């Protein structure tokens, strides 16, 4: 039996006071077109997880934020042979240096927390945001796992966290 392997990815949620920056995926994207998500993507060969998060945030929003905090690591175990290890970061930016810049990945936009429920979000985004909203300074990193259904949805309660 072959060893289980994972692809490292980053997911970054940037906050400005009580707003969060989300990216509406481009219609041409293979995964999650036209759905709202945090910034992020694959870790490139030769870069660290943190360097990848900073690069992805810059490429997808035009924001440079050095002070990103690792909030959680979630293992997507949908494929029994190849998983995705998502490193979830939080950044805070205040004051805003400028408006975010769109990219080929999509259109970034700031949202108030109460406006998130009506958005077409990637199915696990709200679960991760709720974990981040509940974290306090000094709390440990959270760890979890998820398995998606073939139709691209996640059943209720399918994102499991270690206690």
mmCIF file of C-alpha atoms in Angstrom:
data_model
loop_
_atom_site.group_PDB
_atom_site.id
_atom_site.type_symbol
_atom_site.label_atom_id
_atom_site.label_comp_id
_atom_site.label_asym_id
_atom_site.label_seq_id
_atom_site.Cartn_x
_atom_site.Cartn_y
_atom_site.Cartn_z
ATOM 1 C CA UNK A 1 0.000 0.000 0.000
ATOM 2 C CA UNK A 2 1.306 3.456 -0.945
ATOM 3 C CA UNK A 3 1.780 6.090 1.718
ATOM 4 C CA UNK A 4 -0.871 8.734 2.111
ATOM 5 C CA UNK A 5 0.368 12.047 0.714
ATOM 6 C CA UNK A 6 -0.853 15.615 1.118
ATOM 7 C CA UNK A 7 -0.641 18.797 -0.924
ATOM 8 C CA UNK A 8 -0.019 21.891 1.246
ATOM 9 C CA UNK A 9 -2.273 24.905 0.703
ATOM 10 C CA UNK A 10 -2.959 28.184 2.455
ATOM 11 C CA UNK A 11 -6.239 29.952 3.223
ATOM 12 C CA UNK A 12 -6.092 33.522 4.500
ATOM 13 C CA UNK A 13 -8.853 35.589 6.072
ATOM 14 C CA UNK A 14 -7.987 39.274 6.347
ATOM 15 C CA UNK A 15 -9.894 41.433 8.846
ATOM 16 C CA UNK A 16 -10.408 45.190 9.080
ATOM 17 C CA UNK A 17 -12.174 46.022 12.346
ATOM 18 C CA UNK A 18 -15.495 44.109 12.050
ATOM 19 C CA UNK A 19 -15.138 43.299 8.344
ATOM 20 C CA UNK A 20 -13.606 40.291 6.608
ATOM 21 C CA UNK A 21 -12.145 40.240 3.101
ATOM 22 C CA UNK A 22 -13.451 37.481 0.847
ATOM 23 C CA UNK A 23 -12.662 36.696 -2.765
ATOM 24 C CA UNK A 24 -15.393 35.816 -5.270
ATOM 25 C CA UNK A 25 -13.798 33.114 -7.398
ATOM 26 C CA UNK A 26 -13.555 33.824 -11.111
ATOM 27 C CA UNK A 27 -16.122 32.062 -13.312
ATOM 28 C CA UNK A 28 -13.231 30.331 -15.094
ATOM 29 C CA UNK A 29 -11.852 28.653 -11.945
ATOM 30 C CA UNK A 30 -11.912 24.857 -11.866
ATOM 31 C CA UNK A 31 -12.687 24.755 -8.138
ATOM 32 C CA UNK A 32 -15.457 26.868 -6.635
ATOM 33 C CA UNK A 33 -16.169 29.278 -9.525
ATOM 34 C CA UNK A 34 -18.248 32.311 -8.457
ATOM 35 C CA UNK A 35 -18.170 31.278 -4.775
ATOM 36 C CA UNK A 36 -16.789 33.441 -1.963
ATOM 37 C CA UNK A 37 -13.672 32.211 -0.165
ATOM 38 C CA UNK A 38 -10.617 33.542 1.617
ATOM 39 C CA UNK A 39 -7.465 34.250 -0.365
ATOM 40 C CA UNK A 40 -4.951 31.434 -0.731
ATOM 41 C CA UNK A 41 -3.665 28.601 -2.832
ATOM 42 C CA UNK A 42 -0.883 26.093 -3.362
ATOM 43 C CA UNK A 43 2.472 26.300 -1.663
ATOM 44 C CA UNK A 44 5.181 26.641 -4.310
ATOM 45 C CA UNK A 45 8.359 24.578 -4.271
ATOM 46 C CA UNK A 46 11.010 26.281 -2.143
ATOM 47 C CA UNK A 47 8.703 28.492 -0.078
ATOM 48 C CA UNK A 48 7.507 28.123 3.489
ATOM 49 C CA UNK A 49 3.843 27.925 4.438
ATOM 50 C CA UNK A 50 3.956 31.494 5.796
ATOM 51 C CA UNK A 51 5.726 32.829 2.692
ATOM 52 C CA UNK A 52 3.065 31.147 0.563
ATOM 53 C CA UNK A 53 0.271 32.776 2.572
ATOM 54 C CA UNK A 54 1.857 36.218 2.187
ATOM 55 C CA UNK A 55 2.416 35.702 -1.547
ATOM 56 C CA UNK A 56 -1.118 34.444 -2.195
ATOM 57 C CA UNK A 57 -2.636 37.344 -0.255
ATOM 58 C CA UNK A 58 -0.569 39.828 -2.276
ATOM 59 C CA UNK A 59 -1.340 38.183 -5.632
ATOM 60 C CA UNK A 60 -5.080 37.888 -5.006
ATOM 61 C CA UNK A 61 -5.841 41.144 -3.144
ATOM 62 C CA UNK A 62 -2.931 43.558 -3.537
ATOM 63 C CA UNK A 63 -2.389 43.633 0.245
ATOM 64 C CA UNK A 64 0.985 42.978 1.856
ATOM 65 C CA UNK A 65 0.526 41.798 5.433
ATOM 66 C CA UNK A 66 3.560 40.505 7.289
ATOM 67 C CA UNK A 67 1.767 39.748 10.555
ATOM 68 C CA UNK A 68 -0.311 36.694 9.658
ATOM 69 C CA UNK A 69 -1.261 34.330 12.483
ATOM 70 C CA UNK A 70 -1.762 30.608 11.949
ATOM 71 C CA UNK A 71 -5.217 29.804 13.339
ATOM 72 C CA UNK A 72 -5.750 26.225 12.198
ATOM 73 C CA UNK A 73 -4.738 23.279 10.052
ATOM 74 C CA UNK A 74 -7.422 21.179 8.395
ATOM 75 C CA UNK A 75 -6.784 17.988 6.459
ATOM 76 C CA UNK A 76 -9.113 17.408 3.506
ATOM 77 C CA UNK A 77 -9.372 13.614 3.343
ATOM 78 C CA UNK A 78 -11.841 13.344 0.469
ATOM 79 C CA UNK A 79 -9.359 11.378 -1.660
ATOM 80 C CA UNK A 80 -8.012 8.297 0.173
ATOM 81 C CA UNK A 81 -4.674 8.567 -1.668
ATOM 82 C CA UNK A 82 -3.990 12.298 -1.822
ATOM 83 C CA UNK A 83 -5.133 14.793 0.782
ATOM 84 C CA UNK A 84 -4.981 18.563 0.998
ATOM 85 C CA UNK A 85 -3.500 20.124 4.139
ATOM 86 C CA UNK A 86 -4.980 23.595 4.507
ATOM 87 C CA UNK A 87 -3.113 26.076 6.720
ATOM 88 C CA UNK A 88 -5.637 28.715 7.794
ATOM 89 C CA UNK A 89 -4.317 32.181 8.634
ATOM 90 C CA UNK A 90 -5.742 35.377 10.035
ATOM 91 C CA UNK A 91 -4.427 38.833 9.276
ATOM 92 C CA UNK A 92 -5.586 42.185 10.612
ATOM 93 C CA UNK A 93 -5.154 45.406 8.688
ATOM 94 C CA UNK A 94 -6.106 48.803 10.075
ATOM 95 C CA UNK A 95 -6.166 51.359 8.644
ATOM 96 C CA UNK A 96 -6.711 50.171 5.089
ATOM 97 C CA UNK A 97 -3.882 51.328 2.825
ATOM 98 C CA UNK A 98 -6.117 51.112 -0.263
ATOM 99 C CA UNK A 99 -9.000 49.157 -1.723
ATOM 100 C CA UNK A 100 -8.258 45.521 -2.636
ATOM 101 C CA UNK A 101 -7.199 44.745 -6.196
ATOM 102 C CA UNK A 102 -8.921 42.126 -8.363
ATOM 103 C CA UNK A 103 -6.856 39.399 -9.992
ATOM 104 C CA UNK A 104 -7.326 36.469 -12.360
ATOM 105 C CA UNK A 105 -8.363 34.477 -9.268
ATOM 106 C CA UNK A 106 -11.363 36.690 -8.572
ATOM 107 C CA UNK A 107 -12.812 39.852 -7.103
ATOM 108 C CA UNK A 108 -12.061 40.720 -3.446
ATOM 109 C CA UNK A 109 -14.671 42.504 -1.349
ATOM 110 C CA UNK A 110 -15.066 43.477 2.322
ATOM 111 C CA UNK A 111 -18.093 42.133 4.254
ATOM 112 C CA UNK A 112 -19.590 42.745 7.671
ATOM 113 C CA UNK A 113 -19.955 39.567 9.715
ATOM 114 C CA UNK A 114 -23.753 39.772 9.717
ATOM 115 C CA UNK A 115 -23.798 39.862 5.889
ATOM 116 C CA UNK A 116 -21.963 36.547 5.414
ATOM 117 C CA UNK A 117 -24.996 34.253 5.804
ATOM 118 C CA UNK A 118 -26.565 35.399 2.538
ATOM 119 C CA UNK A 119 -23.443 34.888 0.421
ATOM 120 C CA UNK A 120 -22.673 31.991 -1.910
ATOM 121 C CA UNK A 121 -19.714 30.758 0.148
ATOM 122 C CA UNK A 122 -17.433 27.792 -0.426
ATOM 123 C CA UNK A 123 -19.169 25.230 1.846
ATOM 124 C CA UNK A 124 -16.526 25.098 4.604
ATOM 125 C CA UNK A 125 -15.719 28.826 4.811
ATOM 126 C CA UNK A 126 -18.318 29.701 7.451
ATOM 127 C CA UNK A 127 -17.154 26.806 9.656
ATOM 128 C CA UNK A 128 -13.579 28.140 9.594
ATOM 129 C CA UNK A 129 -14.638 31.749 10.094
ATOM 130 C CA UNK A 130 -16.691 30.790 13.163
ATOM 131 C CA UNK A 131 -13.636 29.020 14.613
ATOM 132 C CA UNK A 132 -11.515 32.119 13.967
ATOM 133 C CA UNK A 133 -14.156 34.474 15.420
ATOM 134 C CA UNK A 134 -14.247 32.365 18.597
ATOM 135 C CA UNK A 135 -10.455 32.329 19.063
ATOM 136 C CA UNK A 136 -8.945 34.598 21.668
ATOM 137 C CA UNK A 137 -5.384 35.892 21.832
ATOM 138 C CA UNK A 138 -3.143 33.064 23.000
ATOM 139 C CA UNK A 139 -5.547 30.253 22.050
ATOM 140 C CA UNK A 140 -3.855 27.254 20.443
ATOM 141 C CA UNK A 141 -4.048 26.443 16.749
ATOM 142 C CA UNK A 142 -7.093 24.295 15.905
ATOM 143 C CA UNK A 143 -6.779 21.011 14.017
ATOM 144 C CA UNK A 144 -9.463 19.343 11.944
ATOM 145 C CA UNK A 145 -10.379 17.140 9.042
ATOM 146 C CA UNK A 146 -13.061 17.192 6.389
ATOM 147 C CA UNK A 147 -14.387 14.955 3.607
ATOM 148 C CA UNK A 148 -16.410 16.384 0.738
ATOM 149 C CA UNK A 149 -19.225 14.595 -1.085
ATOM 150 C CA UNK A 150 -18.961 13.936 -4.831
ATOM 151 C CA UNK A 151 -21.358 16.812 -5.564
ATOM 152 C CA UNK A 152 -18.954 19.304 -3.945
ATOM 153 C CA UNK A 153 -20.898 19.745 -0.727
ATOM 154 C CA UNK A 154 -20.046 18.963 2.874
ATOM 155 C CA UNK A 155 -22.642 17.210 5.030
ATOM 156 C CA UNK A 156 -23.572 18.983 8.267
ATOM 157 C CA UNK A 157 -21.073 18.134 10.974
ATOM 158 C CA UNK A 158 -18.533 16.709 8.501
ATOM 159 C CA UNK A 159 -15.818 19.183 9.475
ATOM 160 C CA UNK A 160 -14.417 17.535 12.596
ATOM 161 C CA UNK A 161 -12.076 19.272 15.023
ATOM 162 C CA UNK A 162 -9.774 17.796 17.654
ATOM 163 C CA UNK A 163 -10.761 18.881 21.126
#
